[in-house]
Coordinates of C-alpha atoms in Angstrom, one line a residue:
A28 CA -10.4 -5.1 4.7
S29 CA -10.4 -7.0 1.3
A30 CA -14.1 -7.7 1.6
R31 CA -14.7 -4.0 2.4
L32 CA -12.7 -3.0 -0.6
R33 CA -14.7 -5.3 -2.9
N34 CA -17.9 -3.9 -1.5
Q35 CA -16.6 -0.3 -2.0
D36 CA -16.7 0.4 1.7
F37 CA -13.5 2.4 1.5
D38 CA -13.8 4.2 4.9
G39 CA -14.5 0.8 6.5
A40 CA -11.5 -0.7 4.8
I41 CA -9.2 2.2 6.0
A42 CA -10.5 1.7 9.6
E43 CA -10.0 -2.0 9.5
C44 CA -6.5 -1.7 8.1
G45 CA -5.7 0.9 10.9
R46 CA -6.9 -1.6 13.5
A47 CA -4.8 -4.4 11.9
L48 CA -1.7 -2.2 11.8
R49 CA -2.1 -1.3 15.5
L50 CA -2.4 -5.0 16.4
M51 CA 0.4 -6.2 14.1
Q52 CA 3.0 -3.5 14.6
G53 CA 1.8 -1.4 17.6
G54 CA 0.7 1.7 15.6
E55 CA -0.2 3.2 12.3
E56 CA 3.2 4.8 11.6
P57 CA 5.5 3.0 9.0
L58 CA 8.1 0.7 10.6
E59 CA 11.5 2.2 10.6
D60 CA 13.3 -0.9 11.9
I61 CA 12.4 -4.1 10.2
S62 CA 15.3 -6.1 11.6
G63 CA 14.1 -9.3 13.3
Q64 CA 10.9 -9.5 11.3
S65 CA 10.2 -12.6 9.3
V66 CA 9.6 -12.4 5.6
L67 CA 6.1 -13.7 6.2
Q68 CA 5.4 -11.0 8.8
L69 CA 6.8 -8.3 6.4
M70 CA 4.5 -9.6 3.6
R71 CA 1.5 -9.5 5.9
L72 CA 2.2 -6.0 7.1
S73 CA 2.9 -4.9 3.5
S74 CA -0.4 -6.3 2.4
V75 CA -2.3 -4.3 5.0
W76 CA -0.5 -1.1 4.0
A77 CA -1.3 -1.8 0.3
E78 CA -5.0 -2.4 1.0
R79 CA -5.2 0.8 2.9
A80 CA -3.5 2.6 0.0
Q81 CA -6.1 1.2 -2.5
A82 CA -8.9 2.4 -0.3
K83 CA -7.4 5.9 0.1
M84 CA -6.9 6.1 -3.7
A85 CA -10.5 5.2 -4.3
L86 CA -11.4 8.2 -2.1
F87 CA -9.1 10.4 -4.1
D88 CA -6.7 10.8 -1.2
Y89 CA -3.7 10.4 -3.5
Q90 CA -1.0 11.7 -1.1
G91 CA -2.3 9.4 1.7
A92 CA -2.5 6.5 -0.7
L93 CA 1.0 7.1 -1.9
D94 CA 2.3 7.3 1.6
D95 CA 0.7 4.0 2.4
A96 CA 1.9 2.4 -0.8
Q97 CA 5.5 3.5 -0.1
A98 CA 5.2 2.1 3.4
A99 CA 4.1 -1.2 1.9
L100 CA 7.0 -1.2 -0.6
R101 CA 9.6 -0.5 2.1
L102 CA 8.5 -3.7 3.9
Y103 CA 8.2 -5.9 0.8
Q104 CA 9.0 -4.8 -2.7
P105 CA 7.9 -7.6 -5.1
M106 CA 4.3 -6.4 -5.2
A107 CA 3.3 -5.4 -8.7
E108 CA -0.1 -4.1 -7.7
T109 CA 1.4 -1.8 -5.0
W110 CA 3.9 -0.4 -7.5
S111 CA 1.0 0.2 -9.9
C112 CA -1.0 2.0 -7.1
S113 CA 2.1 4.1 -6.3
G114 CA 2.5 5.0 -10.0
A115 CA -1.2 5.9 -10.3
C116 CA -1.0 8.2 -7.3
K117 CA 2.2 9.8 -8.6
L118 CA 0.5 10.5 -11.9
Q119 CA -2.4 12.2 -10.1
L120 CA 0.1 14.2 -8.1
D121 CA 1.8 15.3 -11.3
D122 CA 5.0 13.3 -10.7
L123 CA 5.2 11.9 -14.2
E124 CA 8.8 10.6 -13.9
G125 CA 8.0 8.8 -10.7
A126 CA 4.8 7.4 -12.1
A127 CA 6.6 6.0 -15.2
A128 CA 9.3 4.4 -13.0
D129 CA 6.7 2.8 -10.7
C130 CA 4.6 1.5 -13.5
S131 CA 7.7 0.1 -15.2
E132 CA 8.5 -1.8 -12.0
A133 CA 5.0 -3.1 -11.8
L134 CA 5.2 -4.4 -15.4
R135 CA 8.6 -5.9 -14.7
L136 CA 7.2 -7.8 -11.8
D137 CA 4.0 -8.8 -13.5
P138 CA 4.2 -8.4 -17.3
R139 CA 0.7 -9.8 -18.1

């Protein structure tokens, strides 16, 4: 999916992430129970959700991107880029307070 994102094939990236989620976790719904999952598995799953969020954001599907970013962050929180994506989506959806909080968290995690 990363290559598709770089090549601006956003629909292809979304489809590829969907296939990866079905293979890795058995479906495209966010996991409710993460007990028994290794940190590495949670990081991998979170990365797939985050990539799909970026693709949806590029297609102006801000609510879908926010849902995916939040699914990623439920699995693994120390991802500055995902917090930034979530903040940008909230800004587009007129949640200024939420956008500010998410962007602050992104900056806390990666201040550069």
